[in-house]
CSV table of C-alpha atoms and ligand atoms in Angstrom, one decimal:
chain,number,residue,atom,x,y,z
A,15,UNK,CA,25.0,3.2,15.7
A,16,UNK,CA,22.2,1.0,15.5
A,17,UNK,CA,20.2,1.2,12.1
A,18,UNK,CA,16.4,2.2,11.9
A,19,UNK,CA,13.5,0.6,10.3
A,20,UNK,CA,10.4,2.7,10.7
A,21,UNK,CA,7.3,0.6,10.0
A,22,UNK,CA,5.4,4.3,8.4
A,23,UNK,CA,5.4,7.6,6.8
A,24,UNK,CA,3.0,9.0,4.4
A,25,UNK,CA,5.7,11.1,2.2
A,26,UNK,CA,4.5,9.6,-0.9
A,27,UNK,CA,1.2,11.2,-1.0
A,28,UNK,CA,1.9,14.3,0.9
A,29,UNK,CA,5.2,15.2,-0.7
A,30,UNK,CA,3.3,16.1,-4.9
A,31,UNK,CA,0.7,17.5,-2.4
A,32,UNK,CA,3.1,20.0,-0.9
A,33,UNK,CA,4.8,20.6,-4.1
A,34,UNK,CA,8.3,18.7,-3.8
A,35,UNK,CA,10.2,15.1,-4.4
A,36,UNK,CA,11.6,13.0,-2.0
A,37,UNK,CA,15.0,12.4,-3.3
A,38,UNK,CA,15.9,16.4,-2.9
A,39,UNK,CA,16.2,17.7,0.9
A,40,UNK,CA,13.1,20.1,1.5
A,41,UNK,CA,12.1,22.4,4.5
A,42,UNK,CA,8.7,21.5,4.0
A,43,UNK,CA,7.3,18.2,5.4
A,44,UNK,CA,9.3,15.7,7.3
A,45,UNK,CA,10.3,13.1,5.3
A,46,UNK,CA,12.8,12.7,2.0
A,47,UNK,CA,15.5,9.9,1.0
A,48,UNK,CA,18.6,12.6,2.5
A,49,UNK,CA,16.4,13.4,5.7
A,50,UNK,CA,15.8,9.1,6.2
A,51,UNK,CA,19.6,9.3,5.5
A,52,UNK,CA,20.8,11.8,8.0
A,53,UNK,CA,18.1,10.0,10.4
A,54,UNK,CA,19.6,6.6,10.5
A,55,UNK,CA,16.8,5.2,9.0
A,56,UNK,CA,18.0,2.1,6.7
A,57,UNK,CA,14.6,1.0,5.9
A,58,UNK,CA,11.5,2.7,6.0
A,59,UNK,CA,7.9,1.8,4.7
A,60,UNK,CA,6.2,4.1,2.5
A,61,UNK,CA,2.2,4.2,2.2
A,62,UNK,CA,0.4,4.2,-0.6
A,63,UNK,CA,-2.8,5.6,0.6
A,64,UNK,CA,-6.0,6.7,-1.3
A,65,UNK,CA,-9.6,8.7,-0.9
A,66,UNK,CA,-12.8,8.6,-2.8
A,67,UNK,CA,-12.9,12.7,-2.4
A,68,UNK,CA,-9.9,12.9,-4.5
A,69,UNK,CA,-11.5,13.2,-8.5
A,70,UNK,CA,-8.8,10.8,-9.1
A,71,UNK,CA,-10.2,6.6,-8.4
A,72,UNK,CA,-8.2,5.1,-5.4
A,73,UNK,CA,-6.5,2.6,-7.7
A,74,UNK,CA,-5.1,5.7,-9.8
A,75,UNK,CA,-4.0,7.8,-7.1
A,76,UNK,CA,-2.1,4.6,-5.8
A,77,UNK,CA,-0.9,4.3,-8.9
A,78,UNK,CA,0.5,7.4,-9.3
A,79,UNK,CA,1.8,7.4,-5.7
A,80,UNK,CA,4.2,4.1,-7.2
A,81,UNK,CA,5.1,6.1,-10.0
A,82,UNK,CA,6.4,8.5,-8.3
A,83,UNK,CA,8.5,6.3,-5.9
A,84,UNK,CA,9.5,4.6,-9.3
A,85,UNK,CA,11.0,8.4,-10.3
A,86,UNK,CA,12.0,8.9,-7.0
A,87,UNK,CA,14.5,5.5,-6.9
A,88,UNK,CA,16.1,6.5,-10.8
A,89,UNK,CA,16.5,10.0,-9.3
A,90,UNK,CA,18.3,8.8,-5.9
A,91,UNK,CA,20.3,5.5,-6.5
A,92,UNK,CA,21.1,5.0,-3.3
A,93,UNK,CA,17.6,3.6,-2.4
A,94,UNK,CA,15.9,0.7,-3.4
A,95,UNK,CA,13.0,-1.1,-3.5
A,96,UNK,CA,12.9,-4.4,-1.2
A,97,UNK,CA,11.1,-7.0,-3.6
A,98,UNK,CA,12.4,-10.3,-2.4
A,99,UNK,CA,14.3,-12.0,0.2
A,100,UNK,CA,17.5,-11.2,-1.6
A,101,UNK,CA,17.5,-7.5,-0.9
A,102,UNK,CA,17.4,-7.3,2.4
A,103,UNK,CA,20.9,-8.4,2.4
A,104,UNK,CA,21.7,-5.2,0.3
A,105,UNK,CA,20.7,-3.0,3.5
A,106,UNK,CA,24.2,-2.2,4.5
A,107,UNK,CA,26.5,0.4,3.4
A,108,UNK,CA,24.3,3.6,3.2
A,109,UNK,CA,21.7,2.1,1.1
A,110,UNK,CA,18.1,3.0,2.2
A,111,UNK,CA,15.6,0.2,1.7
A,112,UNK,CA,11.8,1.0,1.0
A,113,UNK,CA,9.3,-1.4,1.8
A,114,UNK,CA,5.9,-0.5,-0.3
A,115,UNK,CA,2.9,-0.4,1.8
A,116,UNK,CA,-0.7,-0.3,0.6
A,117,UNK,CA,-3.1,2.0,3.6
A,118,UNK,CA,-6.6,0.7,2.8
A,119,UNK,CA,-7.7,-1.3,-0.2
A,120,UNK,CA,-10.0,1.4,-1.6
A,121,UNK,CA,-7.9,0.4,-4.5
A,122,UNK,CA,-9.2,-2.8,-5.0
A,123,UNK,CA,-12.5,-0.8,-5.5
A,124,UNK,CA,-14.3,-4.1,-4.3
A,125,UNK,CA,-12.5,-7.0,-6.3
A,126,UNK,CA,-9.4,-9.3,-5.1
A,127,UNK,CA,-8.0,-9.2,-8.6
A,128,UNK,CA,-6.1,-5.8,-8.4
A,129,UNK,CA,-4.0,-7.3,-5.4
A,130,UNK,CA,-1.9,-9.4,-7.7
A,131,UNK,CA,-0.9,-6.6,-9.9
A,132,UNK,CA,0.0,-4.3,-6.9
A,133,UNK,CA,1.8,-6.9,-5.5
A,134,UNK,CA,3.9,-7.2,-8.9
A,135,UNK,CA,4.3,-3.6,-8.6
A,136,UNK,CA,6.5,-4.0,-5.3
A,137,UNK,CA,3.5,-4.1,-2.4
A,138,UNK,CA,4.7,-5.9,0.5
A,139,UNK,CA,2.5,-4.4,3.4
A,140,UNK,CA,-1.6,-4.3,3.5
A,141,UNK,CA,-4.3,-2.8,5.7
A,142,UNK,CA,-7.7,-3.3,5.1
A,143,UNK,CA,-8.6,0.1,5.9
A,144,UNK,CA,-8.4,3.4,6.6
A,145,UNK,CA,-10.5,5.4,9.2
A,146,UNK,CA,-13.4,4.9,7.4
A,147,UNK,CA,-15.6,1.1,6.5
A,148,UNK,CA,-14.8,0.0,2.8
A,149,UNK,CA,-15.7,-3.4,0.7
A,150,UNK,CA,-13.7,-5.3,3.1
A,151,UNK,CA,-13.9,-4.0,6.7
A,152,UNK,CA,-15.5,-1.4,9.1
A,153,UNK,CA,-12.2,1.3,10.2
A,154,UNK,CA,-12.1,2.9,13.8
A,155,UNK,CA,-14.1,5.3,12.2
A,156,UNK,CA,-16.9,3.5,11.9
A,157,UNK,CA,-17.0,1.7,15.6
A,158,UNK,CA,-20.1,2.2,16.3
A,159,UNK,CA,-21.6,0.4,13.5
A,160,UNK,CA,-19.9,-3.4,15.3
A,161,UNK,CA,-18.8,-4.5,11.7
A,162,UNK,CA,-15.7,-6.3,11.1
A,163,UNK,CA,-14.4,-8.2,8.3
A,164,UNK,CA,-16.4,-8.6,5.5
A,165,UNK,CA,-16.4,-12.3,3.2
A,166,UNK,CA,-14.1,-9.9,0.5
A,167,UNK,CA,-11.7,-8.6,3.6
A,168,UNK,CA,-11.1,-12.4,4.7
A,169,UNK,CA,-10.7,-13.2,0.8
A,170,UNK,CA,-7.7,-10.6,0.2
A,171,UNK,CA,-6.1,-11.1,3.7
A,172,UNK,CA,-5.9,-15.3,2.8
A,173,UNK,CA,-4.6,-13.9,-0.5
A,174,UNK,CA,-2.1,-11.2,0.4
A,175,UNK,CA,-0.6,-13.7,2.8
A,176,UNK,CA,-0.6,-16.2,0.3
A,177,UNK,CA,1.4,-13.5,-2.0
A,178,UNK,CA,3.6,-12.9,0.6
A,179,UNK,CA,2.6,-9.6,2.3
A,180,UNK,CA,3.0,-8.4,5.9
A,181,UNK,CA,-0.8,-7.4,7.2
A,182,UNK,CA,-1.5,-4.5,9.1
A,183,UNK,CA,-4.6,-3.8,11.9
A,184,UNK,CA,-4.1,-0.3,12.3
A,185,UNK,CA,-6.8,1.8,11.4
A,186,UNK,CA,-9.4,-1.4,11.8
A,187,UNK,CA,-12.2,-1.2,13.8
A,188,UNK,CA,-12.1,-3.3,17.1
A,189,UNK,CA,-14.2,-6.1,15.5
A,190,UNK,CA,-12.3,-6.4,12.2
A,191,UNK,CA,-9.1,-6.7,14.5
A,192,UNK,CA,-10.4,-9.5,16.4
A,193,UNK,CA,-11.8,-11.3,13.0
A,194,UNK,CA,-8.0,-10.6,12.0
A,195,UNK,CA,-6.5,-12.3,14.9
A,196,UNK,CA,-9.5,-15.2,14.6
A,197,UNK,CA,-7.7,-16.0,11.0
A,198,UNK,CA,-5.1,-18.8,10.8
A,199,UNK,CA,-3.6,-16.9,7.8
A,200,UNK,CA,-0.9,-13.9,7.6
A,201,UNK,CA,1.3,-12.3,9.6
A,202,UNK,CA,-0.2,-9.4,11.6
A,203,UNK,CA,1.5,-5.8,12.8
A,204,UNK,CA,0.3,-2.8,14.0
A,205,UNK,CA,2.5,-0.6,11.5
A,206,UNK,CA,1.4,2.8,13.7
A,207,UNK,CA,-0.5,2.6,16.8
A,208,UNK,CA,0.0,3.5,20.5
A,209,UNK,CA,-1.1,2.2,23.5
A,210,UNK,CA,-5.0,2.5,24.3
A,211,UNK,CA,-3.5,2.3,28.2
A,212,UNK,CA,-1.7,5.2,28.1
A,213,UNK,CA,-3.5,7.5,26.4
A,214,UNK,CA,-7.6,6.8,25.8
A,215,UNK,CA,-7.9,7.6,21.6
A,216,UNK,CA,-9.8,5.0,19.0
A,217,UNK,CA,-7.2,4.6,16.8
A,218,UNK,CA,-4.5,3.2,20.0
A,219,UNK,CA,-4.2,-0.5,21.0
A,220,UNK,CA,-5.8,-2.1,24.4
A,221,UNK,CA,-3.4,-4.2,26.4
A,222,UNK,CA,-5.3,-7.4,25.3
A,223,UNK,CA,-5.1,-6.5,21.5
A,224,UNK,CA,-1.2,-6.1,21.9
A,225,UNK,CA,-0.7,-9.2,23.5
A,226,UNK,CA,-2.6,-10.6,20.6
A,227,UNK,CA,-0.8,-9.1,18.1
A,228,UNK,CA,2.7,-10.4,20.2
A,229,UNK,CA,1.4,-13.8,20.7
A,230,UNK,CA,0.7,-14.4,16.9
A,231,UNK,CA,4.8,-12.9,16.9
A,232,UNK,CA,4.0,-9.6,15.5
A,233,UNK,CA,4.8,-6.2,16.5
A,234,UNK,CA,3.7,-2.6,17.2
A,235,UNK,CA,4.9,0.2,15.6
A,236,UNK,CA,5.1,3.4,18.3
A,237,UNK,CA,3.4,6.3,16.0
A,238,UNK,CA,4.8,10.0,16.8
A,239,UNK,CA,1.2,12.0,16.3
A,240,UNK,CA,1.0,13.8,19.5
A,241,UNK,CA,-3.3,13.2,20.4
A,242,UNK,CA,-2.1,9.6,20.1
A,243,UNK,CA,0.8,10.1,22.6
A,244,UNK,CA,-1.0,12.2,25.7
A,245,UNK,CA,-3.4,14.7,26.7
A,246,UNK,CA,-1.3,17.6,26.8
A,247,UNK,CA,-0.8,20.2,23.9
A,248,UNK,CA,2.5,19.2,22.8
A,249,UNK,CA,3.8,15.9,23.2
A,250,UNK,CA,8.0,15.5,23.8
A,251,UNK,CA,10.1,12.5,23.3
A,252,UNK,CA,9.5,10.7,26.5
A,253,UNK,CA,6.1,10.5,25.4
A,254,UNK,CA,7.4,7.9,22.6
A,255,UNK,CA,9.0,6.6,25.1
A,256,UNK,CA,6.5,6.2,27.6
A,257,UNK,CA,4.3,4.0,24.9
A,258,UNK,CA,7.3,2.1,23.7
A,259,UNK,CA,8.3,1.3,27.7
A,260,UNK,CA,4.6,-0.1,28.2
A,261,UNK,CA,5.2,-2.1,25.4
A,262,UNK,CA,8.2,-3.6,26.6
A,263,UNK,CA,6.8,-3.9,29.8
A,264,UNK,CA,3.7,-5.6,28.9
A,265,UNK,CA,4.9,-8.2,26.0
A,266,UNK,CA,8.5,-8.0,26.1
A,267,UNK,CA,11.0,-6.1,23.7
A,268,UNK,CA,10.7,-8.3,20.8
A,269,UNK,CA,7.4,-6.8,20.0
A,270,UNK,CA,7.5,-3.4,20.0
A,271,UNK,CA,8.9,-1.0,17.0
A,272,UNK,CA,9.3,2.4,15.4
A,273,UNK,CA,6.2,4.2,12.9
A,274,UNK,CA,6.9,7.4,12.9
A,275,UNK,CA,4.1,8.3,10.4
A,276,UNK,CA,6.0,11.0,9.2
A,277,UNK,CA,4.0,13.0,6.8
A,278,UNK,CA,0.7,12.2,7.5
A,279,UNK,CA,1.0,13.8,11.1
A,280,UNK,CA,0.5,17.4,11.2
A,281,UNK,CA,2.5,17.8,14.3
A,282,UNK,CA,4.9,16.0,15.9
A,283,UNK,CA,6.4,15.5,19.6
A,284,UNK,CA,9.5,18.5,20.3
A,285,UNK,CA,12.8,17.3,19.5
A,286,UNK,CA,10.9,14.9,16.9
A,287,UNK,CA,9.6,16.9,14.3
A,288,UNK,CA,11.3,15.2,11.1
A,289,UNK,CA,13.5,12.2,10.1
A,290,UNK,CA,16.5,13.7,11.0
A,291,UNK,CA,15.7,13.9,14.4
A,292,UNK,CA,15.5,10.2,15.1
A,293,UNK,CA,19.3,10.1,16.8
A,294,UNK,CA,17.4,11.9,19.9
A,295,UNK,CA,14.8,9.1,20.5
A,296,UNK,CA,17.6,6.6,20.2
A,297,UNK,CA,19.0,8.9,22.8
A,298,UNK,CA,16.3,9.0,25.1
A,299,UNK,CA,15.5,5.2,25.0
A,300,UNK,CA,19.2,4.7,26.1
A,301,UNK,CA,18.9,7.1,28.9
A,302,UNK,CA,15.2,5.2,29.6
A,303,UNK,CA,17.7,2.1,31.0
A,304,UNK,CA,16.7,0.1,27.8
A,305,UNK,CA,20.3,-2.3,26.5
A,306,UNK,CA,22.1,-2.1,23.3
A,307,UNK,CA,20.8,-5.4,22.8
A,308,UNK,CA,17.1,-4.0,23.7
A,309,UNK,CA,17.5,-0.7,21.2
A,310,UNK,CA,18.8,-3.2,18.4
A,311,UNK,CA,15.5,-5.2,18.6
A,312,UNK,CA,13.2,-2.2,18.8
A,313,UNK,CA,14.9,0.1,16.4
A,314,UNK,CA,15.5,-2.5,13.9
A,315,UNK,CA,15.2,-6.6,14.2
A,316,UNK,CA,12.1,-7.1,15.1
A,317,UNK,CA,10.5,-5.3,12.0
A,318,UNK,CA,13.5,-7.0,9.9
A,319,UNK,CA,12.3,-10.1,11.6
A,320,UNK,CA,8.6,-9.9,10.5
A,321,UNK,CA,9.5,-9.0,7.2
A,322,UNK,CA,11.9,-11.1,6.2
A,323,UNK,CA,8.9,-14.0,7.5
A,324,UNK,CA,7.0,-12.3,5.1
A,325,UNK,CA,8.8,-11.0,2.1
B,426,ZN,ZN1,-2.4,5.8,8.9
């Protein structure tokens, strides 16, 4: 079977919310090391996101949220922290690989500095934002204001590719993801957005910003939240692969991936409602026509392939 490599889930900061650890199997949420396990997944990025609402500082609750993954590894050897170039050669054999992801640099809480030191921590994946503007960009929450990227965003995003992170537009506002694509440096993904075509929400992708993103050799992660998938009141696998197909379609099948964003979805598509359940996508994009050759790329190298660029 062809391995997995899902570009997003949110199970570090929801899993102390809802009261249990990611290395034991739980009922509750969708996500844990035995549930990526069962799934397939072999690597999967985990997002350290952060609020000002909290009573915690962004930079602490991110903090805490690497802690916890530090635990989380000593607790269940069989995963492991991607660092360098060196460990992607140990994803074989059952081992799960984590790539750290940082979801909007309220973090930084305004300075560049910080960067470094997350960086050292294990961060290898960046947004600027979240929903909402911060120091270094307007997010598709704030679209009406026309900002982009600030002289701070374009500051961390020449540094965090200069580190040797992976950057990520989703979440940006429309004129901080053309400033992105504007920028000589990094390499840019969409870790978990959908397609703007198929399904009319802010926070999916227009056909011109996908072939931007494929052009500059990046790639879209397909995101499993059902109002990003269709109109109707539940969304259902073919949904996913509807959005994945119109990627394929549009750029080609070297530019199209898996983010599940698992966790940080409060519903998900029938037959996809945790990890475990990713053998019946696989399914369904077989039975969609697409190759073995097509379901390697998509499920696994071309987020290896970005990556490993990067890392
Ligand atoms: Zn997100």
């Amino acid at each position: 079977m062809v391995p997995i490599f899902d570009a997003h889930c949110d199970a570090l900061m929801t899993a102390s919310e809802q009261g249990r650890v990611i290395w034991q199997q739980s009922q509750e949420g969708q996500w844990d090391f035995p549930r990526m396990g069962m799934g397939g997944v072999a690597c999967q990025v985990l997002a350290l996101c952060s609020t000002r609402e909290k009573g915690i500082s962004p930079l602490n609750q991110v903090l805490i949220g690497i802690a916890d993954l530090y635990r989380a590894l000593k607790e269940y050897p069989e995963a492991f922290l991607i660092r360098d170039g060196d460990d992607w050669g140990r994803l074989r054999g059952g081992n799960l690989g984590v790539v750290l992801a940082l979801e909007g640099c309220d973090a930084l809480e305004g300075r560049p500095e910080p960067l470094e030191v997350l960086y050292a921590l294990g961060v290898r994946c960046l947004s600027l934002t979240w929903n909402l503007r911060n120091e270094l960009a307007d997010g598709v929450g704030d679209e009406t204001s026309g900002g982009g990227l600030t002289r701070l965003g374009r500051q961390v995003v020449r540094e965090a590719a200069r580190l040797g992170m992976v950057l990520d537009v989703s979440h940006l506002s429309t004129r901080g993801f053309w400033d992105a694509m504007g920028m000589d440096d990094g390499v840019w993904v969409a870790t978990h957005s959908n397609c703007r075509a198929l399904m009319d929400h802010p926070r999916n992708l227009t056909d011109d910003q996908i072939k931007a993103i494929a052009s500059r050799g990046g790639v879209v992660g397909i995101n499993f939240y059902p109002p990003f998938l269709t109109v109707a009141p539940q969304a259902t696998i073919d949904d996913v692969v509807r959005h994945i197909l119109h990627v394929v379609e549009l750029v080609g099948p070297e530019h199209v991936g898996l983010g599940s964003d698992f966790d940080g979805i409060d519903a998900a598509p029938v037959g996809l409602e945790d990890a475990t359940r990713m053998p019946q996508l696989v399914q369904a994009l077989g039975e969609a026509g697409l190759s073995l050759e097509e379901l390697r790329l998509i499920l696994w190298e071309n987020w290896l392939r970005v990556f490993q660029r990067v890392v």
